[in-house]
Coordinates of N, CA and C and ligand atoms in Angstrom, one line a residue:
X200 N 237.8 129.3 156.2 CA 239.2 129.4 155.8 C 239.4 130.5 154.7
X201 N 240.4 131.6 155.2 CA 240.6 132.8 153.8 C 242.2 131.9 153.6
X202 N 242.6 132.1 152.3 CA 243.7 132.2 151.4 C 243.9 133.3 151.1
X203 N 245.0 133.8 150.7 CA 245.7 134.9 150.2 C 246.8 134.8 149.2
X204 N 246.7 134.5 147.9 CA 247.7 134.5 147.2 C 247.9 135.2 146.6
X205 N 249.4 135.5 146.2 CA 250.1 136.6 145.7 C 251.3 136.0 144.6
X206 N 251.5 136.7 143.5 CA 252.3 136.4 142.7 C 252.1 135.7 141.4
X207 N 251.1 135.5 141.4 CA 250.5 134.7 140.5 C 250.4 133.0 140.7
X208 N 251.5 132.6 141.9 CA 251.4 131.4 141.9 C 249.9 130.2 142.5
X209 N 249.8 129.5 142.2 CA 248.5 128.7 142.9 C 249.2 128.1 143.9
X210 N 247.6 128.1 144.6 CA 248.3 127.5 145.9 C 248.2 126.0 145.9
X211 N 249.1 125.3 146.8 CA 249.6 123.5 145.9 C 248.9 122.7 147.1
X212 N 248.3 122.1 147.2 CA 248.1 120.7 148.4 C 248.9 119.7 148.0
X213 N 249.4 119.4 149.4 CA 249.8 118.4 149.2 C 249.2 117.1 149.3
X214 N 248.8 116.2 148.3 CA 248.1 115.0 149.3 C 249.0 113.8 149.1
X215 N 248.4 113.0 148.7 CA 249.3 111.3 148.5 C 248.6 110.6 148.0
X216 N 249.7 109.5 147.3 CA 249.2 108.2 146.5 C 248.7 107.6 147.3
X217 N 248.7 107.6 148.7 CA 247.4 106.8 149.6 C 246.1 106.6 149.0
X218 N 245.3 108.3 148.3 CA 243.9 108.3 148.2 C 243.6 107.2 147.0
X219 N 244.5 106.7 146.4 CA 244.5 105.6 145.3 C 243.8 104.4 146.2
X220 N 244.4 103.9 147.2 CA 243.8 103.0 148.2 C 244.7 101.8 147.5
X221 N 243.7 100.8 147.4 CA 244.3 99.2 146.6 C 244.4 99.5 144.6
X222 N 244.7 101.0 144.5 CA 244.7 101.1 143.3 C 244.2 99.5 142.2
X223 N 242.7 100.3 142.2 CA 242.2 99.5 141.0 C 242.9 98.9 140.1
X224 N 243.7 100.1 139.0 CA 244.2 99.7 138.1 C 246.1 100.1 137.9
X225 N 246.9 99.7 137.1 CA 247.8 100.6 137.5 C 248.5 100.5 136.7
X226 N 249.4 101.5 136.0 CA 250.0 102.5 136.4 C 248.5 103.2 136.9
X227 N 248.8 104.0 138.3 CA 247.3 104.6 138.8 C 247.6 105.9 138.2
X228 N 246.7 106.2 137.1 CA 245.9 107.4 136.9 C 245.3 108.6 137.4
X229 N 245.5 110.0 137.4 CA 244.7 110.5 138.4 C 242.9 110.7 138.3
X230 N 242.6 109.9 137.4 CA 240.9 110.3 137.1 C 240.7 108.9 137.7
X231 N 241.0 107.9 138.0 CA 240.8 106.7 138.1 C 239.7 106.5 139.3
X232 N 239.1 105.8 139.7 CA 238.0 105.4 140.3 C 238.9 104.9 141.7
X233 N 239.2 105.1 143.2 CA 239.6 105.2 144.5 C 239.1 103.8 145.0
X234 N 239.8 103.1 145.3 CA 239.6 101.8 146.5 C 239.8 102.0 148.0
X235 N 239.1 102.2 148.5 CA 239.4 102.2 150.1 C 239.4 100.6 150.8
X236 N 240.1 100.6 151.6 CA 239.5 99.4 152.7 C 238.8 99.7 154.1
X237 N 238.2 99.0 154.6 CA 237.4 99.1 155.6 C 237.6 100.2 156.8
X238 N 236.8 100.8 157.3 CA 237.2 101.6 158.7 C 238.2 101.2 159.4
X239 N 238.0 100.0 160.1 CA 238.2 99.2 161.0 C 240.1 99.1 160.6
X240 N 240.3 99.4 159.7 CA 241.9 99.3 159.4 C 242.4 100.7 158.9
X241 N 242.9 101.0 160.0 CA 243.5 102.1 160.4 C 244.4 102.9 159.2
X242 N 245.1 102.1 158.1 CA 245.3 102.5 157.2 C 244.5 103.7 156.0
X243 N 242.9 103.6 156.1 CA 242.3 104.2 155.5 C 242.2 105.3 156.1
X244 N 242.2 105.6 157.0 CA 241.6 106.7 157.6 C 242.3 108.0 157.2
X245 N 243.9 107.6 156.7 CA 244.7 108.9 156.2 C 244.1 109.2 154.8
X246 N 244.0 108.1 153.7 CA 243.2 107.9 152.6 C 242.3 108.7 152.4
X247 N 241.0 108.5 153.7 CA 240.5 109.3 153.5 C 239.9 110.7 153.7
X248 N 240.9 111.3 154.7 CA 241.0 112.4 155.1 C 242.0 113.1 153.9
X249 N 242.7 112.4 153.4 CA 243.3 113.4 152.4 C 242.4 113.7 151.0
X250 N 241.6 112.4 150.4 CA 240.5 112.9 149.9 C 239.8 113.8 149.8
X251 N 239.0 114.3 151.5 CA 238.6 114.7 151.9 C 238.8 116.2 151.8
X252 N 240.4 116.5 151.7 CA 241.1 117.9 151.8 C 241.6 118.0 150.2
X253 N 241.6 117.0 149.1 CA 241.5 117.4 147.7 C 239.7 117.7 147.3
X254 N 239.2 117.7 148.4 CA 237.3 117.9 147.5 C 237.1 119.2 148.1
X255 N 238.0 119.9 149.3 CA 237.6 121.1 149.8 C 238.1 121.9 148.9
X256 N 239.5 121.2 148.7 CA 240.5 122.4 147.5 C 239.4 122.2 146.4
X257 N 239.7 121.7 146.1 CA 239.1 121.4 144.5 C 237.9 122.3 144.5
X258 N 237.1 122.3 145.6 CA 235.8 123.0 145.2 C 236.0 124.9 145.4
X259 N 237.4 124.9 145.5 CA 237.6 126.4 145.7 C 237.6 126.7 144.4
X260 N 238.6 125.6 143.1 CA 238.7 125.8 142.2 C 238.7 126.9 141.0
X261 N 237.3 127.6 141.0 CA 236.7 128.5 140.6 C 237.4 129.7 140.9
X262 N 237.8 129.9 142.2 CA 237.9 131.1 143.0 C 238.9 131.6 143.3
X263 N 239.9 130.4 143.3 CA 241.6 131.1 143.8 C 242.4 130.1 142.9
X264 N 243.2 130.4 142.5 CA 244.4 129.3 141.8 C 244.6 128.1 142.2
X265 N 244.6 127.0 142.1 CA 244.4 125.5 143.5 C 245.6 124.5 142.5
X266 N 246.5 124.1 142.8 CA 246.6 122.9 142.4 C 247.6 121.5 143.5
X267 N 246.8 120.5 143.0 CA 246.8 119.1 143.8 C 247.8 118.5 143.6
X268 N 248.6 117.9 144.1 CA 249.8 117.0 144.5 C 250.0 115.7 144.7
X269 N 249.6 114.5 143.7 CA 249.8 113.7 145.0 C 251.2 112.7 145.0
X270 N 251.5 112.5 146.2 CA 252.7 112.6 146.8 C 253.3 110.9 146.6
X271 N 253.7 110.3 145.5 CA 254.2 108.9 145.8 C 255.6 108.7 146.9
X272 N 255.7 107.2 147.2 CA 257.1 107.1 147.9 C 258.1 108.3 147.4
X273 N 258.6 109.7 148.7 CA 259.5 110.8 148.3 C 260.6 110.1 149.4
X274 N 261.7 110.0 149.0 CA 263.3 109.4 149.6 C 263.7 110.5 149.8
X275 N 265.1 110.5 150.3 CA 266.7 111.2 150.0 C 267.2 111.3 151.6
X276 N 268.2 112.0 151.4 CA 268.8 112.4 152.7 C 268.3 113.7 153.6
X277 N 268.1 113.7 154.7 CA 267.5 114.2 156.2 C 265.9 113.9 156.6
X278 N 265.9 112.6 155.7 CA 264.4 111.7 155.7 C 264.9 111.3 157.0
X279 N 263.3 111.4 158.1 CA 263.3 110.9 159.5 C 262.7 109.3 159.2
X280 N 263.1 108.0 159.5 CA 262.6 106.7 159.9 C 261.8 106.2 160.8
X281 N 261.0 107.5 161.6 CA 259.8 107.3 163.1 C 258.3 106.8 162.7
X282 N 258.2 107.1 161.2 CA 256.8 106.5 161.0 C 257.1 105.6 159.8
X283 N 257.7 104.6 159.9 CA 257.9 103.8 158.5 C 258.6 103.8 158.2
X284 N 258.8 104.5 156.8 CA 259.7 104.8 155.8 C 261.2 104.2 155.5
X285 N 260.9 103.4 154.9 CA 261.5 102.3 154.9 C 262.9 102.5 154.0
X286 N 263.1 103.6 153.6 CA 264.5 103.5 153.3 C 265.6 104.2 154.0
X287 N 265.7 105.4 155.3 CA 266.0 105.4 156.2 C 266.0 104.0 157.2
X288 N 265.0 103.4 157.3 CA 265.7 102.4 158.6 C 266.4 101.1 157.7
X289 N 266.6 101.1 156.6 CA 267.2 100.1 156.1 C 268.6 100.7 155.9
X290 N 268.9 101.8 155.6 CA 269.8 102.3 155.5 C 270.7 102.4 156.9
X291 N 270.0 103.0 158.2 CA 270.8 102.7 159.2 C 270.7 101.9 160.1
X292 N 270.0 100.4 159.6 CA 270.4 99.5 159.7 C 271.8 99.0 159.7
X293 N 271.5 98.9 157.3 CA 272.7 98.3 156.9 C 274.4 99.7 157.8
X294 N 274.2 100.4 158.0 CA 275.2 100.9 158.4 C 275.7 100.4 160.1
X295 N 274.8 100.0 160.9 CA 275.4 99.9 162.1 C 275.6 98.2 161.9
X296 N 275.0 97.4 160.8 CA 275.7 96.4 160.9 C 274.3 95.4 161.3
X297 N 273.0 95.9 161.5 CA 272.2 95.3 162.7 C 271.3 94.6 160.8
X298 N 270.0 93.4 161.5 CA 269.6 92.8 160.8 C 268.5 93.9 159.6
X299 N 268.3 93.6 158.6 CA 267.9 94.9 157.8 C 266.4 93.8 157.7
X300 N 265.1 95.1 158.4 CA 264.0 93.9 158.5 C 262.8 94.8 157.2
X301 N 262.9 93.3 156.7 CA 261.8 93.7 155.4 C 260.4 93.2 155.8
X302 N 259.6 93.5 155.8 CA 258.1 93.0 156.5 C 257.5 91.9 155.3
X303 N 256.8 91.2 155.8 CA 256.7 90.0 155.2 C 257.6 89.9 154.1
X304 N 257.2 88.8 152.9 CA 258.4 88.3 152.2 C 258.5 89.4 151.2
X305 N 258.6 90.9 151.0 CA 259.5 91.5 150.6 C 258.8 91.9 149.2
X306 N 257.5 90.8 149.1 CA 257.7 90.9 147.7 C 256.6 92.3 147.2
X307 N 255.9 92.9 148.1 CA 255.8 94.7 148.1 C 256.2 95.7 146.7
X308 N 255.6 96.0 145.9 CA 256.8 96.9 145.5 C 256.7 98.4 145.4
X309 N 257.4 99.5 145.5 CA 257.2 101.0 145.5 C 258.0 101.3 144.7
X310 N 258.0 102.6 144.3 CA 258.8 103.2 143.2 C 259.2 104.7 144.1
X311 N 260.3 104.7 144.4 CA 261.0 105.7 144.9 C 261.3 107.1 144.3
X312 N 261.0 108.2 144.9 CA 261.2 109.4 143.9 C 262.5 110.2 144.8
X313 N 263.5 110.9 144.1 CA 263.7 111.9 144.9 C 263.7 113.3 145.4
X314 N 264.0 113.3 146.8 CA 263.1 114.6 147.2 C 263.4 115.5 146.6
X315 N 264.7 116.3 146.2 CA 265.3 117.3 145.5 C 264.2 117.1 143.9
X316 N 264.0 116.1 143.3 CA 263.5 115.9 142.1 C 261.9 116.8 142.5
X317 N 261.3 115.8 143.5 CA 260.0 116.2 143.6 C 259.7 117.6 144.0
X318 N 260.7 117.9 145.1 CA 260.2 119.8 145.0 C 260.4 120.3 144.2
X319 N 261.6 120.5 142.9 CA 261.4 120.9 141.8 C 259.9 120.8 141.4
X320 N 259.8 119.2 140.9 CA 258.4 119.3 140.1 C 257.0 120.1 141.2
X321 N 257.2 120.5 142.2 CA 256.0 121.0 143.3 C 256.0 122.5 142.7
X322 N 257.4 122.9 142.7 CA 257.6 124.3 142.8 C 257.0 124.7 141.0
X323 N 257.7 124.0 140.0 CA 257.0 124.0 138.6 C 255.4 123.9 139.0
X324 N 255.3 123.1 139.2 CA 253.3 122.6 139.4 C 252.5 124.0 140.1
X325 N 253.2 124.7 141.4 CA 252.6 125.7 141.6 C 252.9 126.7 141.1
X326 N 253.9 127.0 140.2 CA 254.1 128.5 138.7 C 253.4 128.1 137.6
X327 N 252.9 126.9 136.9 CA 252.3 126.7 135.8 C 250.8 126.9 135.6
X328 N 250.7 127.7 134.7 CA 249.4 128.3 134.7 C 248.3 127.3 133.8
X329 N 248.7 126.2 133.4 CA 248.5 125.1 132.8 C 247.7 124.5 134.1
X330 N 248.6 124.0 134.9 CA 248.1 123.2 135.9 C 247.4 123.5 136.9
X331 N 247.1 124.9 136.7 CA 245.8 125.1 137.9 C 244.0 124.6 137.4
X332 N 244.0 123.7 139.3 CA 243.0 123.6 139.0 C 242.6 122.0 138.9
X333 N 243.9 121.1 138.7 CA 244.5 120.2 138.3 C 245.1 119.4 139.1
X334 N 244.7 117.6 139.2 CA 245.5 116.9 140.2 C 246.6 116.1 139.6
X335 N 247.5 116.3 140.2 CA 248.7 115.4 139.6 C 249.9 114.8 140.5
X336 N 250.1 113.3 139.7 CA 250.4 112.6 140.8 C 252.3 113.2 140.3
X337 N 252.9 112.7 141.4 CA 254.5 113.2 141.3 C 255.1 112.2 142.4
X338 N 255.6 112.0 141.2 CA 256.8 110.9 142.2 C 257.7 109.9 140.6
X339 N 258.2 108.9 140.8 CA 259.3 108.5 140.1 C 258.4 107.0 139.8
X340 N 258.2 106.6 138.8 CA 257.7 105.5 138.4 C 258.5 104.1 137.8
X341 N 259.4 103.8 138.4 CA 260.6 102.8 138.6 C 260.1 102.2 140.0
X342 N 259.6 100.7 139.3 CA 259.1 99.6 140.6 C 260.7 99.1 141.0
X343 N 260.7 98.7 142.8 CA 261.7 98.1 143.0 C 260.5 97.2 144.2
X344 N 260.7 96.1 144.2 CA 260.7 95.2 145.5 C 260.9 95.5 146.5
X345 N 260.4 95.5 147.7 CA 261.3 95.6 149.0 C 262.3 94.8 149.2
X346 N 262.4 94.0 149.1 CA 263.4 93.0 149.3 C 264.6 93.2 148.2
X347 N 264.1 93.6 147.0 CA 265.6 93.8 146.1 C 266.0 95.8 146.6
X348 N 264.9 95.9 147.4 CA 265.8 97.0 148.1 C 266.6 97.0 149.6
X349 N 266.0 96.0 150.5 CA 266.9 95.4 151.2 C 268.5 95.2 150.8
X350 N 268.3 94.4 150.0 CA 269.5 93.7 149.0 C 270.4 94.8 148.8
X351 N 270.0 96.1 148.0 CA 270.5 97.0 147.3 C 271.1 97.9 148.7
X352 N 270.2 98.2 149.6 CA 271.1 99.0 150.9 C 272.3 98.7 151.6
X353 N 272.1 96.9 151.3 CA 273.0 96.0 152.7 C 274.2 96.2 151.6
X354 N 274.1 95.9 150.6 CA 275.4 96.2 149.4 C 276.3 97.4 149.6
X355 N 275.1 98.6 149.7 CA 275.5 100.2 149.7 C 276.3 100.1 150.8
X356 N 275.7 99.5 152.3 CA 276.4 99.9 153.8 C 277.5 99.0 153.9
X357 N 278.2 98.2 152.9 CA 279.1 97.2 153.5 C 279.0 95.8 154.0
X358 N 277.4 95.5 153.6 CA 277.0 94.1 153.2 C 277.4 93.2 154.6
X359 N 277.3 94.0 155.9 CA 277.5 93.3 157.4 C 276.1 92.6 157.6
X360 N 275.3 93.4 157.0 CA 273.6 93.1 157.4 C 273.5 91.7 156.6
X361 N 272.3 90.8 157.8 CA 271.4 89.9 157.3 C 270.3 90.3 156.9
X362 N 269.6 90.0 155.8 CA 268.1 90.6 155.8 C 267.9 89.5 156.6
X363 N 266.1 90.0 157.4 CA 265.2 89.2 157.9 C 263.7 89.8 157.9
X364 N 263.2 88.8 157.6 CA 261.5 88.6 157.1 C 260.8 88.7 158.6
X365 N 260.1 90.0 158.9 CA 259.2 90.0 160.0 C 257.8 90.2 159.9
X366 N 257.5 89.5 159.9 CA 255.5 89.4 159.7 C 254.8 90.5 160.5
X367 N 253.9 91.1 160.1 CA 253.3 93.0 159.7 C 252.8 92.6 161.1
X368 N 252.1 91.5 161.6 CA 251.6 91.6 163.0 C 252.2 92.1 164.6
X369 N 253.5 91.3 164.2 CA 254.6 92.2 165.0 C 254.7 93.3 165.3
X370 N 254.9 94.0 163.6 CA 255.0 95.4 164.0 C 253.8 96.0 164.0
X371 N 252.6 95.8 163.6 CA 251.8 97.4 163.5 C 250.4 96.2 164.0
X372 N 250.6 95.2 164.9 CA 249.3 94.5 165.6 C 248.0 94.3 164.4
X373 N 247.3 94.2 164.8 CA 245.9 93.3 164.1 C 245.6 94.4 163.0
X374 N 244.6 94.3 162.0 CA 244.1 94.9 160.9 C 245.3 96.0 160.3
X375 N 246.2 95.4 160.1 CA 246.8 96.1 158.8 C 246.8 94.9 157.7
X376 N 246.6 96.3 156.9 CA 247.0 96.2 155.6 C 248.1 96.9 154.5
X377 N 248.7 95.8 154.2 CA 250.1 96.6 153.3 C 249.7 96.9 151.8
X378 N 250.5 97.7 150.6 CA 250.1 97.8 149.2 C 250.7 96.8 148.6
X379 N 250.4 96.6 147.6 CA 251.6 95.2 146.5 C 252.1 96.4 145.7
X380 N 251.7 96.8 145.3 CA 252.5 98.0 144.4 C 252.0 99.5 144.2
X381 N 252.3 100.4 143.8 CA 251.7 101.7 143.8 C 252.7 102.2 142.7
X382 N 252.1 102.6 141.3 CA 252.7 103.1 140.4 C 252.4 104.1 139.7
X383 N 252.9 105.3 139.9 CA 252.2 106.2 139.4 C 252.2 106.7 137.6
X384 N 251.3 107.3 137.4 CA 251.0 107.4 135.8 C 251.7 108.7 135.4
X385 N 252.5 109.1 135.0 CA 253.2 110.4 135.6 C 253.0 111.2 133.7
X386 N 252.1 111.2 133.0 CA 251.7 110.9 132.0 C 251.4 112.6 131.9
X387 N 250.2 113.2 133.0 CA 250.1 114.7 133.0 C 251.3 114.9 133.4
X388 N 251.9 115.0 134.6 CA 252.6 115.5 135.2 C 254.0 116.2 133.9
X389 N 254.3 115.2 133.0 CA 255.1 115.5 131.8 C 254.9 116.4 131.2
X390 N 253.1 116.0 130.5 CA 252.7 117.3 129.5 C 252.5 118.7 130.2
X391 N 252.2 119.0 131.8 CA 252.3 120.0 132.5 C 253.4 120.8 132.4
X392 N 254.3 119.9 133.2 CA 255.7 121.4 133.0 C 256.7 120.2 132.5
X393 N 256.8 119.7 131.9 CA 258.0 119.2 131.3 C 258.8 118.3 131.6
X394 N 258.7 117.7 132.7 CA 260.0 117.0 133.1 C 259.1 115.9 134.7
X395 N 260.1 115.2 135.2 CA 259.6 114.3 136.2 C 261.0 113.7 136.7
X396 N 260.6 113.1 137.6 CA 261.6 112.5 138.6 C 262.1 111.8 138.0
X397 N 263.5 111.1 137.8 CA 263.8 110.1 137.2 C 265.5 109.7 137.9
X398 N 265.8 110.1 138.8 CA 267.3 109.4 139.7 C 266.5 108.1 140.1
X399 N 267.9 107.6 139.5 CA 267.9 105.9 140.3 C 267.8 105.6 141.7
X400 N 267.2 104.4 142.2 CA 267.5 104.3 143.5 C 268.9 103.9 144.0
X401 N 269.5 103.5 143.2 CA 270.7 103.2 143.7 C 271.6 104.5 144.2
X402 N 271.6 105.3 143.3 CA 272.0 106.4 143.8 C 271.7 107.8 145.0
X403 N 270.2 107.5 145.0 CA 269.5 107.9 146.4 C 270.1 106.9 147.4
X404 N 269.6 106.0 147.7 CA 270.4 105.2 148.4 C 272.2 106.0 148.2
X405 N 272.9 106.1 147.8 CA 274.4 106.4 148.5 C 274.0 108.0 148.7
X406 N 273.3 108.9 148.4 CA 273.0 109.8 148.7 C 272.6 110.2 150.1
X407 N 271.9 109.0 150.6 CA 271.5 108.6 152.3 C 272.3 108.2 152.9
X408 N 273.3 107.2 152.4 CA 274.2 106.7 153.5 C 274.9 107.9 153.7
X409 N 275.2 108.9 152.6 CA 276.8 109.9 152.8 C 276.1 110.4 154.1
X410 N 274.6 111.5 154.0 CA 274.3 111.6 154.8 C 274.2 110.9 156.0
X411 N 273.8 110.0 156.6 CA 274.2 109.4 157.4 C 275.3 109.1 158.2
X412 N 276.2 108.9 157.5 CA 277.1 109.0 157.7 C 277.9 110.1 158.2
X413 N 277.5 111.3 157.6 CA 278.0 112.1 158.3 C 277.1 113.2 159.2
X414 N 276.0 112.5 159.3 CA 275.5 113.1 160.5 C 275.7 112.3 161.6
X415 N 275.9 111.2 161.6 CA 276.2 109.9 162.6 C 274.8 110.1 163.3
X416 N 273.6 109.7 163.0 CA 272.4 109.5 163.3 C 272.3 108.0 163.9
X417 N 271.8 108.6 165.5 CA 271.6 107.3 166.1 C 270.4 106.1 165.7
X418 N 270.8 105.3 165.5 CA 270.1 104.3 164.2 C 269.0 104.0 165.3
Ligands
LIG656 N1 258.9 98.2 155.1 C1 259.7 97.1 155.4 N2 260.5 97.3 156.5 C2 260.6 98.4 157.2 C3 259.8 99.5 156.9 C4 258.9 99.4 155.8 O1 259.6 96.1 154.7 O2 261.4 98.4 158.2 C5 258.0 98.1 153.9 C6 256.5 98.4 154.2 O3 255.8 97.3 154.7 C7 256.0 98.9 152.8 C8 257.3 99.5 152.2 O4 258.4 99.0 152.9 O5 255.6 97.7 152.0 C9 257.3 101.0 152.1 O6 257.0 101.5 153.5 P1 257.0 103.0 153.9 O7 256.5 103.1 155.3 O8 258.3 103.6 153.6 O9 256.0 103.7 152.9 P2 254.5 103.2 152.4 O10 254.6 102.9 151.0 O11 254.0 102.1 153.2 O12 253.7 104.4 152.6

C-alpha cells in the first residue's frame, strides 16, 4: 500500500470505540488494555479487524504523518437506520406513530456525539501537528439509557409511540452480544486541539426529526 500526502496534513483512520470490546474500565482510555469476546460471536470480528488496521497505521508511524480516530456513537441528520443505529429508527418510528422498539430492557447506555461536532474534531485531529502519530477517541461523553432515549424521541415525534421491549434473539438470532455502556475518556482529545463534542441529545434528536421530516423518509 503507497500513501501520498500532501499539505502537511496526516493522514486520519478511522476506527471505533468497538476495539475497546467489554471496555475493561471506564471512562475507556485510549492506552487501556482491549477486551474482546469470543470468535464465535460475530460482534468481535469488526473489533478486531479494526484493531487490526490501527497496528498497520500505527506501524507506518515513523514514515508518513498517521493519526487514529476512534469513532464513539456519531448521530445527526442523513444518518441511514439499515445496520442498527438506533437513533434513526427510533426517530422514524416515533414519527410514523409505529411501536418505538428498545432491545432488551433498555437499560444499555451510549453517549451520543454529533456528526457536524465530530468532523470538526476529525478535520482538527488531521491539521494538528501535535497529534500525529496518536490515537484518539472522539465522540461526546454524556451517558443516556436507551430507554430514556426511547422516552426522549417518542416526546420529540408527538408522543403516538408505545415503547416496547424486544429481546436481542429476535433480532440478531443466537450469540450476540450487546455493550452496557461505552464511555469515552475524551481527556487527550481536549489537550490536542482544544475543544470536543458537547450538543445535547435532545437537540440532535429535533435536528433528526426536522430532517426527517422533510425528507419524508420511508420509515
Ligand atoms: N437498539 C435498540 N433498538 C433499536 C436499535 C438499537 O434498543 O431499534 C440498541 C442497541 O441494542 C444498542 C444501542 O441501541 O444497545 C445502540 O445501538 P446502535 O446500533 O445504534 O449502536 P452500537 O452502540 O450498538 O454500535
Amino acid at each position: 500500500m503507497r500513501i501520498l500526502v500532501t499539505g502537511g496534513a496526516s493522514v486520519l483512520l478511522a476506527s471505533s470505540s468497538e476495539v475497546y470490546g467489554k471496555g475493561v474500565r471506564q471512562p475507556l482510555a485510549e492506552d487501556q488494555d482491549l477486551l474482546l469476546g469470543p470468535t464465535v460471536k460475530q460482534r468481535w470480528s469488526y473489533a478486531c479487524s479494526k484493531a487490526a488496521a490501527e497496528h498497520l497505521t500505527l506501524a507506518r508511524a515513523e514514515r508518513i504523518a498517521i493519526v487514529v480516530a476512534r469513532l464513539f456513537n456519531t448521530v445527526g441528520p442523513r444518518q441511514i437506520g439499515r445496520h442498527g443505529m438506533v437513533v434513526p429508527r427510533f426517530v422514524r418510528q416515533g414519527l410514523a406513530g409505529r411501536p418505538i422498539t428498545v432491545y432488551a430492557k433498555g437499560e444499555q447506555r451510549r453517549c451520543f456525539g454529533d456528526v457536524r461536532e465530530v468532523v470538526d474534531c476529525l478535520v482538527a485531529l488531521a491539521g494538528a501537528p501535535a497529534a500525529r502519530g496518536g490515537v484518539f477517541n472522539v465522540g461526546n461523553d454524556r451517558e443516556i439509557t436507551i430507554r430514556e432515549l426511547a422516552e426522549l424521541v417518542r416526546e420529540r415525534t408527538g408522543g403516538r409511540s408505545e415503547i416496547v421491549s424486544v429481546d436481542y434473539q429476535s433480532v440478531y438470532g443466537e450469540h450476540f452480544e450487546d455493550l452496557d455502556r461505552r464511555v469515552p475518556d475524551l481527556t487527550r482529545l481536549e489537550r490536542a486541539i482544544g475543544r470536543r463534542p458537547r450538543a445535547d441529545i435532545a437537540s440532535i434528536i429535533d435536528d433528526v426529526v426536522a430532517y426527517e421530516r422533510a425528507a419524508g423518509v420511508p420509515a
